[in-house]
Coordinates of C-alpha atoms in Angstrom, one line a residue:
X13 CA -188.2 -67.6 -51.0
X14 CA -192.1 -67.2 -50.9
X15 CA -194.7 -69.4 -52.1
X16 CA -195.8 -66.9 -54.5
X17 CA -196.3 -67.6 -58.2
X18 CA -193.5 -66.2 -60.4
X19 CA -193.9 -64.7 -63.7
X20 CA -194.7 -67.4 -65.6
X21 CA -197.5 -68.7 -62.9
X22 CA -194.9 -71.3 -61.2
X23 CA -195.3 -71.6 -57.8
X24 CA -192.0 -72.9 -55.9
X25 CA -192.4 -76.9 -55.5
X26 CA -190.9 -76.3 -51.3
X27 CA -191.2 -73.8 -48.9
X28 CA -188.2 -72.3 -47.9
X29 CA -185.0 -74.5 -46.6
X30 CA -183.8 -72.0 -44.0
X31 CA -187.2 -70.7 -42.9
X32 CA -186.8 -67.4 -44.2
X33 CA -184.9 -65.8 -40.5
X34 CA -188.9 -66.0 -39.1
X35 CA -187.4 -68.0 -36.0
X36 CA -189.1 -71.1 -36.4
X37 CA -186.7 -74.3 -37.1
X38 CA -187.9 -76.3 -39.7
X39 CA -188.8 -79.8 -39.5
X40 CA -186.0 -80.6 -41.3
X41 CA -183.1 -78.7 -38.9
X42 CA -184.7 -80.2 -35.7
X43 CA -182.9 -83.8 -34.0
X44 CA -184.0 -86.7 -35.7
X45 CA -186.7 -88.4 -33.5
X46 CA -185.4 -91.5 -32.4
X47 CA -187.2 -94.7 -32.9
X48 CA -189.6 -96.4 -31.0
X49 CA -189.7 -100.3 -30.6
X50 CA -193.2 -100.6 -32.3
X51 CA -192.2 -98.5 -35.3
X52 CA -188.9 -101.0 -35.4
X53 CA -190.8 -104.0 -34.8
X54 CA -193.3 -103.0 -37.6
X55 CA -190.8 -102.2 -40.0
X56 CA -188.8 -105.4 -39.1
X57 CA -192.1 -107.6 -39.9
X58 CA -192.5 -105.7 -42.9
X59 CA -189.0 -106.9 -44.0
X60 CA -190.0 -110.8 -42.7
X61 CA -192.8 -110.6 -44.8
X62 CA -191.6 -109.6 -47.8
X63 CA -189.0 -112.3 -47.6
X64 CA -191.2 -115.2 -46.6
X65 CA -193.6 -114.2 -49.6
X66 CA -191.2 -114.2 -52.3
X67 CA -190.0 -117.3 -54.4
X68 CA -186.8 -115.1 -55.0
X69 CA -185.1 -112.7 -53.6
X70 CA -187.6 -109.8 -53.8
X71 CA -185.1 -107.2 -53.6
X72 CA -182.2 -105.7 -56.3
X73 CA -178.7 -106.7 -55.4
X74 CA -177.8 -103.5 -53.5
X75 CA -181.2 -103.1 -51.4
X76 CA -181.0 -106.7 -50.2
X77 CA -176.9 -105.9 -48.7
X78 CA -178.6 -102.6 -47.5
X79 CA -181.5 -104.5 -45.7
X80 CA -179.3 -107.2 -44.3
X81 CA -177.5 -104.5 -42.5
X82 CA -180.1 -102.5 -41.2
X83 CA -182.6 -105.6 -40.4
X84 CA -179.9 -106.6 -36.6
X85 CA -179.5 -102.9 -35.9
X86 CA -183.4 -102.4 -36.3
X87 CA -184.0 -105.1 -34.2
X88 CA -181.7 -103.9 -31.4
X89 CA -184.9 -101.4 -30.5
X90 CA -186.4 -104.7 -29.1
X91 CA -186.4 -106.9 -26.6
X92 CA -183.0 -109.4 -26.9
X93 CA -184.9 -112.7 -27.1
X94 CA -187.3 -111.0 -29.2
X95 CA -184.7 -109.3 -31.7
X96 CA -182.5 -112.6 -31.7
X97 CA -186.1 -114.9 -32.9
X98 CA -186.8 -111.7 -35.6
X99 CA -183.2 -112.0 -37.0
X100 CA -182.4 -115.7 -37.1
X101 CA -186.2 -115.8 -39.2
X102 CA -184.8 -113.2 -41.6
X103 CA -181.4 -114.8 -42.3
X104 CA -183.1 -118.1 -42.8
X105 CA -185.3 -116.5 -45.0
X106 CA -182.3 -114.6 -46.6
X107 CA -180.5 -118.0 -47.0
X108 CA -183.1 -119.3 -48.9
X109 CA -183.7 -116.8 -51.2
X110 CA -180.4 -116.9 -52.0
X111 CA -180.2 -120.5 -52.7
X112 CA -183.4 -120.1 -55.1

């Protein structure tokens, strides 16, 4: 697949998936980077925030189960005492979100 226009002057909205045999991997085909703590931690406060600014729960029911899950295994990229202050903070907020 090229990037060329076709017929009708469309041009492809991607490049190719499988890189077209040129040797190169693709972004996509290379390991996942892992995470770093401050991307984890920013993400985490991200979350905190949201929750603390919201009267109700600022999520739909699905994203907030999905977020509950993800917000202790994000925070095992941190320090322990640090993960265990971020994740009580969330659930309390969680709690009372729920009970609004």
């Amino acid at each position: 697949m090229t990037d060329t226009p076709d017929l009708f002057g469309h041009t492809p909205a991607q490049g190719s998936l499988f890189g077209e045999g040129d040797g190169k991997m693709t972004a996509s085909a290379r390991e996942p980077q892992m995470p770093t703590p401050e991307l984890a931690r920013a993400r985490l406060h991200r979350f905190l925030e949201t929750a603390r600014a919201a009267e109700t729960m600022p999520w739909d029911a699905r994203r907030a189960r999905v977020v509950q899950i993800i917000f202790p295994q994000m925070a095992r990229w941190l320090p322990e005492d640090e993960a265990d202050q971020l994740c009580m903070e969330f659930m309390r907020e969680v709690e009372r979100l729920k009970a609004a």
